[in-house]
Amino acid sequence: MVFKPFTHLARQSFAKTFTQGYAQSVVAATQSSYASSTTPFSPFGNHHSSRFHKPGTVQLHNTFHNASSSAGVVNKTLPSQTADSVDAGLAAYFEAWQNQQRHGEGKEWKQFQFTKRIGWKGPTAVVEGKGKDKEDCGFSPDVPPDRGGLDRAYSASAVDDIKKAEDDVAEATAATQIDEAIAKEICHIQLSAASKEDAPSSVVSDLPDQTIKKQVVDLEESDSSSTFSSYGRTTTSSWSPASSGTAASAPAQDADSQAFSDHISKLHDSQSFAEIPPVFESMLVKGLRPSITAYNALLAAAIHLPRATHLVVPKALDVYSDMLRRKILPDTAFYTTIIQLLSRRAIDVFGMKTSMDKRRLRFGGLRESGQFLFRSNETEYDILAEDNALTNAVKLFDSSVTMSIPRVYTSETYQLLVTACAMHNRVDDMIRAYSHMERHGVIPIAAMFPPMIAAFGVSGDLSSAVECYNEYKLLAIANDAGETAMADRRDNEVYAAVVKAYTVNGHDGGHRFFAKIVDSYDNVTEHRKERVEAVQDAIVLDALVQGRLDSGKLVEAFKAAEEQNLTTPFRSQAMARICTAAADQNDADLANKSYQHIVPASAEASAANLSMLALHIRQGNVDLARECWEILNSSPVVDALCVEPATMYAIALIGSGNTDEGLLQARQAFSRIRSYSKSTSARLDVAEEIDEGIELIGNFLADNGLAPSPHASMSFLSAMMENGGLVSPVAERLLAGLGPHNISSLSWENLTLALQIEAEIVGDGKAMNDVAHSARFAYLLESVIGNGIAVDKRTSELIDHALETLSLQRPDLSDKWQTYRHAAAQPAFSPAPYTLKASPAVTKTGTYADSFDPYAATTDHRGSAVIADELDSQRARPDAALHEALLRFRNMRRAGRHPRYIVYAKLISSAAKEGRTNLMFDILGMARQDIPFLPQYPVVHHGWTAILDAMVGACLTVGNRTFAAQFHQELLDMGAAPTANTFGLYITTLKDSTKTFDEATEAVKIFHRAKSEGVEPSSFLYNALVGKLGKARRIDDCLYYFAEMRGLGIRPTSVTYGTIVNALCRVSDERFAEELFDEMESMSNYKPRPAPYNSLMQFFLTTKRDRGKVLAYYERMVSRNIQPTMHTYKLLIDTYATLDPVDLAAAEGVLDTIRALGQKPEAVHYASLIHAKGCALHDIIGARQVYDEVLAKGEVRPQACLYQALFESMVANHCVMDTEKVLDDMSAKRVEMTPYIANTLIHGWAMEKNIAKSKAVYESVGIEKREPSTYEAMTRAFLTVEDRDSALVCVQEMLSRGYPSAVAGKILDLLGHSASRADVIPLGL
């Protein structure tokens, strides 16, 4: 058991997203002491010698070096006299001063005599070939000397030492003398190196004095304690003067340094980043100066090695800080990498702040107006507000381009920096970066122009926005002419940015510019319609609508989206944005109005639904919030962003009096959110946020004095356990609400969980503060012992530990527990195996224990019968019957009674048929509360089997197979299984065969699973199986299971025969289909149904083309008093209008027959007439006349079947060119494209040899909506123009969808015998 003390204000996940402490940095990436001490990317050299420690005793302590093994190496390395070694005189001074401090000698300061040097000169030659890797020892006298002391970000011990040192006046004087001495020696070194004007540019000493001063001053002005700020000064002090003896060893040292650099470069090229830091450290330990190449590789390692993203930026800045400290100037590649890194970070910060602002507006205000829902988000936002990655990036860029060394960056670097500046409205910095790029002739990336124009628009500088557009225009023209290579054109985004700039400034020029852009496409011939639509969609959505939303003009934005000519997907996106903004601004009317225009089940609908949910909760409308919540529950994407709405919805339910429902919904939502998170780090972050939501819900319960039911309390405790541990304040308050009566009503699972929690509380000694814990633990333990509940090893250990704590207070509990445990572990005897043999003369009678119902005394049998009759009644509407049943059910519970087990099952099934998911779970929760499961009673076991079986079927009915699997597993754990009818629901609720798996195969697997779980098949299960097999044209399997069904003595129903007949018609087995049909009619239990007749009528209509047979089966149907369906009438119209002899008058007379029966003809009937005239009679004028009359009368709304019939008529009469206008009309009336319409148009354009049009129609149908016929049509179109390769690609996609072999084989045969499945099946399948 894990208890989580709640400290969310410093939640661990903050550190996973943000950089601690580098907000105060200027350029040198100097972090706070906290960040320095917690970052694992530790310094790679030795710590500098402080004033209170010996240099020789300093050891390395970092991630990549072993401290114990480094001491010897360091001690051996320090005395070596290299070009970068410590000045012996200065080291001697430190040694003498420390001895004075240790031995407590007089505090009076004495001048120390440094070693006299005569005639020393620095090295004047550079080893040939070492170029950029060669280190120089001369420095500008403007460089502030390193004092060898502690940096600004001090550790705790260093702070104490400094406090002591500050009390010593002599120490301050000594420090001043040291500074003066070092300054003199630096001047001497600079003078001796004045002649080295042609030295390598990688050393700071070779730069102009002003540049050096600027770099170092920037470093010193910032908080100069980074991870790298405290090492390497004793072993690699770059300004210590070298002796003449050391100068002779410089070539050998350069060779070693070059070898290390080459090795590090190879590691970088092979992306072996983990090996770079140890090699780099080894180079420092040997006293070698790193080259710029080595630092570039180290920077790459700093970026790629940290798993946590928040560590990347500080590590990279640590590397930069160390370079400046060693007086090594970064090259252009180094600047490019670090500027890109900081710019990306700035862009990410802007996006996160924008998202959090929306979340605060939407979900905040529960605790205090203007505050986030979770306190952790408040702290998170404050950290983001202090982020200065962009400031660092701009300063690095400015300092790099103001040097005497010319630097030109890549277009990507400029694009990232410009975009970051534009997003943060730093227009001056943006212009400066863009001007530098333009001045050096770098071709810009198109993606930088939209944010630049947007930034000018926000600042009100429309002239600059237009000038920026003109720059892009010139580049685009040059690109069209082939003069420049401009990757990733963003024409539409640039147009939208310009119009938006006008819109946010209230200028009319945006509309004129919009019209001008649209008019520019008048002379375009290729794909004109598609290109104009794309431009209009982009400008209206991102400029006219979004610009008004940004200005707070929501009504004007709605008018723009409604009046402008948008395609359906973009109109839906525009309305979703308006709905979201209106809901966040509490404009319920506009939000509801725009919500009606959003395409259901789309990505934008989910975002708008979240806003609507929050709006209804804020307004206290829980019923409307429940509808939004059900939509959210049905969404396949439930990620970490749903934690806040789930918490908010749970609190709203609790506040409205539905405490138990609120806790149950919170648990279910948190479980789904966790399961959606894939990576371990994401799950940890989600778990921490869920913990905060749990605490918020618990605090709301406590603040309002609400006590949930025992079942709800235990369910919420289980939610905590599922999330990784108990939130201690909330858990203890929930346990405090469990009294003896409540404990006795708990199920054995909840009883065990409560015992575990209380045992740990008592065992940890927390019960001393509350005696109720001890009493509750005693009662729980006695309940477990009294009910004979088995406990696992972990629970047993917790109980033993708790009993040790209570041994003095309750010794009797230990005796009871030991007696119960040993009695359960060691049975008195072991029964011999015995095989029961059935005897016809003996009838086994159940014992009293088998029929005993512990809940019989509180069961209302009469009320149960009334409720069951109401639910089974066919007289009332199902929803009305359910409503009446629920009223009786609630009245029964108010009286302290409850119905029979089967009534709970019936209520659950009825709620599922009405699509009321929440009601299903509410009834189950009431059942768990009223009649908890007691496995020792067979009656209770049987009753709960029926209830859980109903829950499995209900979850399948509402399409939630995840919960169905959970309740199925619960049944198996009880030693039971779902019924055969429930397994039949598993099959019938499978997805359509147009998806990515073979339904028939899945159905067979489900059937065999039912058998393996000991379920006896029923006629419904066989009907479901045969139906799926027939749909997949697996007729042999259909007949096999049909014969098996008969062999088991299960009588086929009319549904079974109808299914088999339909399957036989699919494979054109006329004789057998008619034989089974006759057998069906002769059955004694035959129940007349129209479906088998319709199947045979359609078979003889479409396959055999036999008019007499169709009419004969219609007459047989009427003779048995079977009411024809609308589909039957459609088949009659097709028969009269398409089969010889054609009788169009009889076909139109069918419509009169429908009207005579008091019904209205549907769109499919008119579509049949249109198809008959256009395709059968080739009367395109008559077909168009019927189409126009139907729409003009308004008897039916425009539907896809009407357009499909008209398109088929046009294609049949070679009027394919006219289909474009009809297609535009269909889009305007918001009739979606169907696969069958696409098939017709694909075929028509292919006959016109216009494969581009065919392909455009094909691509307009999303891959998830494409059917086998769509792939067949496109494959035939490619083959028509002899494009076999494209046909192979199309068939490859079809095969990847997992269709049945009978379906896929038909399309594969189109490629001819020379093509095999291996030619087209994608790799990995």
PDB file of N, CA and C in Angstrom, residues 987 990 993 998-1005 1007-1008 1021-1042 1044 1059-1060 1062-1064 1066-1067 1300 1302-1303:
ATOM      1  N   ILE A 987     -20.670 -10.721 -31.578  1.00  0.00           N
ATOM      2  CA  ILE A 987     -20.514 -10.869 -33.028  1.00  0.00           C
ATOM      3  C   ILE A 987     -21.271  -9.783 -33.776  1.00  0.00           C
ATOM      4  N   LEU A 990     -19.703  -6.240 -33.982  1.00  0.00           N
ATOM      5  CA  LEU A 990     -18.406  -6.021 -34.614  1.00  0.00           C
ATOM      6  C   LEU A 990     -18.508  -4.877 -35.607  1.00  0.00           C
ATOM      7  N   SER A 993     -17.365  -4.451 -42.212  1.00  0.00           N
ATOM      8  CA  SER A 993     -16.269  -5.115 -42.916  1.00  0.00           C
ATOM      9  C   SER A 993     -15.425  -4.143 -43.710  1.00  0.00           C
ATOM     10  N   ASP A 998     -11.061  -8.701 -40.654  1.00  0.00           N
ATOM     11  CA  ASP A 998     -12.016  -9.619 -41.249  1.00  0.00           C
ATOM     12  C   ASP A 998     -13.048  -9.993 -40.191  1.00  0.00           C
ATOM     13  N   GLU A 999     -14.266  -9.504 -40.381  1.00  0.00           N
ATOM     14  CA  GLU A 999     -15.299  -9.754 -39.384  1.00  0.00           C
ATOM     15  C   GLU A 999     -15.629 -11.231 -39.269  1.00  0.00           C
ATOM     16  N   ALA A1000     -15.645 -11.932 -40.400  1.00  0.00           N
ATOM     17  CA  ALA A1000     -16.019 -13.349 -40.364  1.00  0.00           C
ATOM     18  C   ALA A1000     -15.048 -14.139 -39.499  1.00  0.00           C
ATOM     19  N   THR A1001     -13.758 -13.863 -39.667  1.00  0.00           N
ATOM     20  CA  THR A1001     -12.762 -14.565 -38.855  1.00  0.00           C
ATOM     21  C   THR A1001     -12.922 -14.217 -37.383  1.00  0.00           C
ATOM     22  N   GLU A1002     -13.167 -12.951 -37.081  1.00  0.00           N
ATOM     23  CA  GLU A1002     -13.381 -12.550 -35.692  1.00  0.00           C
ATOM     24  C   GLU A1002     -14.618 -13.231 -35.121  1.00  0.00           C
ATOM     25  N   ALA A1003     -15.656 -13.345 -35.932  1.00  0.00           N
ATOM     26  CA  ALA A1003     -16.881 -13.993 -35.460  1.00  0.00           C
ATOM     27  C   ALA A1003     -16.638 -15.455 -35.106  1.00  0.00           C
ATOM     28  N   VAL A1004     -15.860 -16.146 -35.938  1.00  0.00           N
ATOM     29  CA  VAL A1004     -15.545 -17.557 -35.649  1.00  0.00           C
ATOM     30  C   VAL A1004     -14.738 -17.669 -34.360  1.00  0.00           C
ATOM     31  N   LYS A1005     -13.803 -16.718 -34.144  1.00  0.00           N
ATOM     32  CA  LYS A1005     -13.017 -16.744 -32.913  1.00  0.00           C
ATOM     33  C   LYS A1005     -13.913 -16.559 -31.687  1.00  0.00           C
ATOM     34  N   PHE A1007     -17.063 -17.302 -31.476  1.00  0.00           N
ATOM     35  CA  PHE A1007     -17.886 -18.507 -31.324  1.00  0.00           C
ATOM     36  C   PHE A1007     -17.099 -19.607 -30.606  1.00  0.00           C
ATOM     37  N   HIS A1008     -15.847 -19.808 -31.007  1.00  0.00           N
ATOM     38  CA  HIS A1008     -15.028 -20.837 -30.362  1.00  0.00           C
ATOM     39  C   HIS A1008     -14.680 -20.458 -28.921  1.00  0.00           C
ATOM     40  N   LEU A1021     -26.924 -17.056 -31.332  1.00  0.00           N
ATOM     41  CA  LEU A1021     -25.481 -17.095 -31.561  1.00  0.00           C
ATOM     42  C   LEU A1021     -25.164 -17.649 -32.944  1.00  0.00           C
ATOM     43  N   TYR A1022     -25.860 -18.722 -33.330  1.00  0.00           N
ATOM     44  CA  TYR A1022     -25.631 -19.277 -34.665  1.00  0.00           C
ATOM     45  C   TYR A1022     -26.073 -18.303 -35.752  1.00  0.00           C
ATOM     46  N   ASN A1023     -27.177 -17.601 -35.544  1.00  0.00           N
ATOM     47  CA  ASN A1023     -27.637 -16.639 -36.542  1.00  0.00           C
ATOM     48  C   ASN A1023     -26.613 -15.523 -36.740  1.00  0.00           C
ATOM     49  N   ALA A1024     -26.061 -15.034 -35.631  1.00  0.00           N
ATOM     50  CA  ALA A1024     -25.053 -13.974 -35.735  1.00  0.00           C
ATOM     51  C   ALA A1024     -23.823 -14.462 -36.483  1.00  0.00           C
ATOM     52  N   LEU A1025     -23.396 -15.698 -36.172  1.00  0.00           N
ATOM     53  CA  LEU A1025     -22.201 -16.249 -36.835  1.00  0.00           C
ATOM     54  C   LEU A1025     -22.445 -16.457 -38.316  1.00  0.00           C
ATOM     55  N   VAL A1026     -23.578 -17.068 -38.661  1.00  0.00           N
ATOM     56  CA  VAL A1026     -23.873 -17.348 -40.066  1.00  0.00           C
ATOM     57  C   VAL A1026     -24.031 -16.041 -40.850  1.00  0.00           C
ATOM     58  N   GLY A1027     -24.594 -15.016 -40.209  1.00  0.00           N
ATOM     59  CA  GLY A1027     -24.747 -13.735 -40.889  1.00  0.00           C
ATOM     60  C   GLY A1027     -23.410 -13.127 -41.288  1.00  0.00           C
ATOM     61  N   LYS A1028     -22.434 -13.165 -40.383  1.00  0.00           N
ATOM     62  CA  LYS A1028     -21.110 -12.624 -40.711  1.00  0.00           C
ATOM     63  C   LYS A1028     -20.415 -13.453 -41.775  1.00  0.00           C
ATOM     64  N   LEU A1029     -20.548 -14.751 -41.700  1.00  0.00           N
ATOM     65  CA  LEU A1029     -19.928 -15.608 -42.705  1.00  0.00           C
ATOM     66  C   LEU A1029     -20.559 -15.391 -44.071  1.00  0.00           C
ATOM     67  N   GLY A1030     -21.889 -15.224 -44.094  1.00  0.00           N
ATOM     68  CA  GLY A1030     -22.552 -14.976 -45.366  1.00  0.00           C
ATOM     69  C   GLY A1030     -22.137 -13.665 -45.978  1.00  0.00           C
ATOM     70  N   LYS A1031     -21.956 -12.642 -45.150  1.00  0.00           N
ATOM     71  CA  LYS A1031     -21.528 -11.350 -45.661  1.00  0.00           C
ATOM     72  C   LYS A1031     -20.149 -11.424 -46.286  1.00  0.00           C
ATOM     73  N   ALA A1032     -19.302 -12.317 -45.759  1.00  0.00           N
ATOM     74  CA  ALA A1032     -17.952 -12.509 -46.301  1.00  0.00           C
ATOM     75  C   ALA A1032     -17.923 -13.526 -47.432  1.00  0.00           C
ATOM     76  N   ARG A1033     -19.120 -14.009 -47.862  1.00  0.00           N
ATOM     77  CA  ARG A1033     -19.250 -14.985 -48.962  1.00  0.00           C
ATOM     78  C   ARG A1033     -18.568 -16.323 -48.648  1.00  0.00           C
ATOM     79  N   ARG A1034     -18.484 -16.661 -47.373  1.00  0.00           N
ATOM     80  CA  ARG A1034     -17.918 -17.971 -46.985  1.00  0.00           C
ATOM     81  C   ARG A1034     -19.080 -18.949 -46.833  1.00  0.00           C
ATOM     82  N   ILE A1035     -19.650 -19.352 -47.976  1.00  0.00           N
ATOM     83  CA  ILE A1035     -20.876 -20.143 -47.981  1.00  0.00           C
ATOM     84  C   ILE A1035     -20.649 -21.534 -47.416  1.00  0.00           C
ATOM     85  N   ASP A1036     -19.466 -22.103 -47.624  1.00  0.00           N
ATOM     86  CA  ASP A1036     -19.193 -23.439 -47.080  1.00  0.00           C
ATOM     87  C   ASP A1036     -19.235 -23.423 -45.554  1.00  0.00           C
ATOM     88  N   ASP A1037     -18.647 -22.375 -44.961  1.00  0.00           N
ATOM     89  CA  ASP A1037     -18.694 -22.266 -43.506  1.00  0.00           C
ATOM     90  C   ASP A1037     -20.113 -22.018 -43.014  1.00  0.00           C
ATOM     91  N   CYS A1038     -20.893 -21.256 -43.785  1.00  0.00           N
ATOM     92  CA  CYS A1038     -22.296 -21.037 -43.410  1.00  0.00           C
ATOM     93  C   CYS A1038     -23.047 -22.363 -43.321  1.00  0.00           C
ATOM     94  N   LEU A1039     -22.897 -23.175 -44.340  1.00  0.00           N
ATOM     95  CA  LEU A1039     -23.619 -24.449 -44.367  1.00  0.00           C
ATOM     96  C   LEU A1039     -23.096 -25.397 -43.294  1.00  0.00           C
ATOM     97  N   TYR A1040     -21.801 -25.317 -43.000  1.00  0.00           N
ATOM     98  CA  TYR A1040     -21.230 -26.191 -41.966  1.00  0.00           C
ATOM     99  C   TYR A1040     -21.865 -25.888 -40.608  1.00  0.00           C
ATOM    100  N   TYR A1041     -21.903 -24.597 -40.248  1.00  0.00           N
ATOM    101  CA  TYR A1041     -22.474 -24.253 -38.945  1.00  0.00           C
ATOM    102  C   TYR A1041     -23.990 -24.408 -38.931  1.00  0.00           C
ATOM    103  N   PHE A1042     -24.607 -24.274 -40.113  1.00  0.00           N
ATOM    104  CA  PHE A1042     -26.042 -24.532 -40.189  1.00  0.00           C
ATOM    105  C   PHE A1042     -26.331 -26.013 -39.906  1.00  0.00           C
ATOM    106  N   GLU A1044     -24.300 -28.002 -38.198  1.00  0.00           N
ATOM    107  CA  GLU A1044     -23.948 -28.238 -36.788  1.00  0.00           C
ATOM    108  C   GLU A1044     -25.087 -27.815 -35.874  1.00  0.00           C
ATOM    109  N   THR A1059     -30.994 -15.672 -43.264  1.00  0.00           N
ATOM    110  CA  THR A1059     -29.552 -15.404 -43.355  1.00  0.00           C
ATOM    111  C   THR A1059     -28.879 -16.346 -44.347  1.00  0.00           C
ATOM    112  N   ILE A1060     -29.232 -17.637 -44.283  1.00  0.00           N
ATOM    113  CA  ILE A1060     -28.642 -18.619 -45.203  1.00  0.00           C
ATOM    114  C   ILE A1060     -29.064 -18.324 -46.633  1.00  0.00           C
ATOM    115  N   ASN A1062     -29.913 -15.460 -47.913  1.00  0.00           N
ATOM    116  CA  ASN A1062     -29.190 -14.265 -48.354  1.00  0.00           C
ATOM    117  C   ASN A1062     -27.756 -14.601 -48.732  1.00  0.00           C
ATOM    118  N   ALA A1063     -27.104 -15.470 -47.945  1.00  0.00           N
ATOM    119  CA  ALA A1063     -25.723 -15.866 -48.250  1.00  0.00           C
ATOM    120  C   ALA A1063     -25.656 -16.642 -49.556  1.00  0.00           C
ATOM    121  N   LEU A1064     -26.629 -17.544 -49.790  1.00  0.00           N
ATOM    122  CA  LEU A1064     -26.651 -18.311 -51.040  1.00  0.00           C
ATOM    123  C   LEU A1064     -26.888 -17.398 -52.240  1.00  0.00           C
ATOM    124  N   ARG A1066     -25.847 -14.381 -52.457  1.00  0.00           N
ATOM    125  CA  ARG A1066     -24.591 -13.665 -52.702  1.00  0.00           C
ATOM    126  C   ARG A1066     -23.659 -14.456 -53.600  1.00  0.00           C
ATOM    127  N   VAL A1067     -23.696 -15.797 -53.491  1.00  0.00           N
ATOM    128  CA  VAL A1067     -22.812 -16.637 -54.317  1.00  0.00           C
ATOM    129  C   VAL A1067     -23.566 -17.247 -55.487  1.00  0.00           C
ATOM    130  N   PRO A1300     -11.824  -9.937 -46.353  1.00  0.00           N
ATOM    131  CA  PRO A1300     -11.862 -11.394 -46.583  1.00  0.00           C
ATOM    132  C   PRO A1300     -11.267 -11.744 -47.942  1.00  0.00           C
ATOM    133  N   ALA A1302     -12.227 -13.731 -50.197  1.00  0.00           N
ATOM    134  CA  ALA A1302     -13.181 -13.782 -51.305  1.00  0.00           C
ATOM    135  C   ALA A1302     -13.416 -12.393 -51.887  1.00  0.00           C
ATOM    136  N   VAL A1303     -13.401 -11.387 -51.037  1.00  0.00           N
ATOM    137  CA  VAL A1303     -13.598 -10.016 -51.497  1.00  0.00           C
ATOM    138  C   VAL A1303     -12.329  -9.482 -52.161  1.00  0.00           C
TER     139      VAL A1303
END
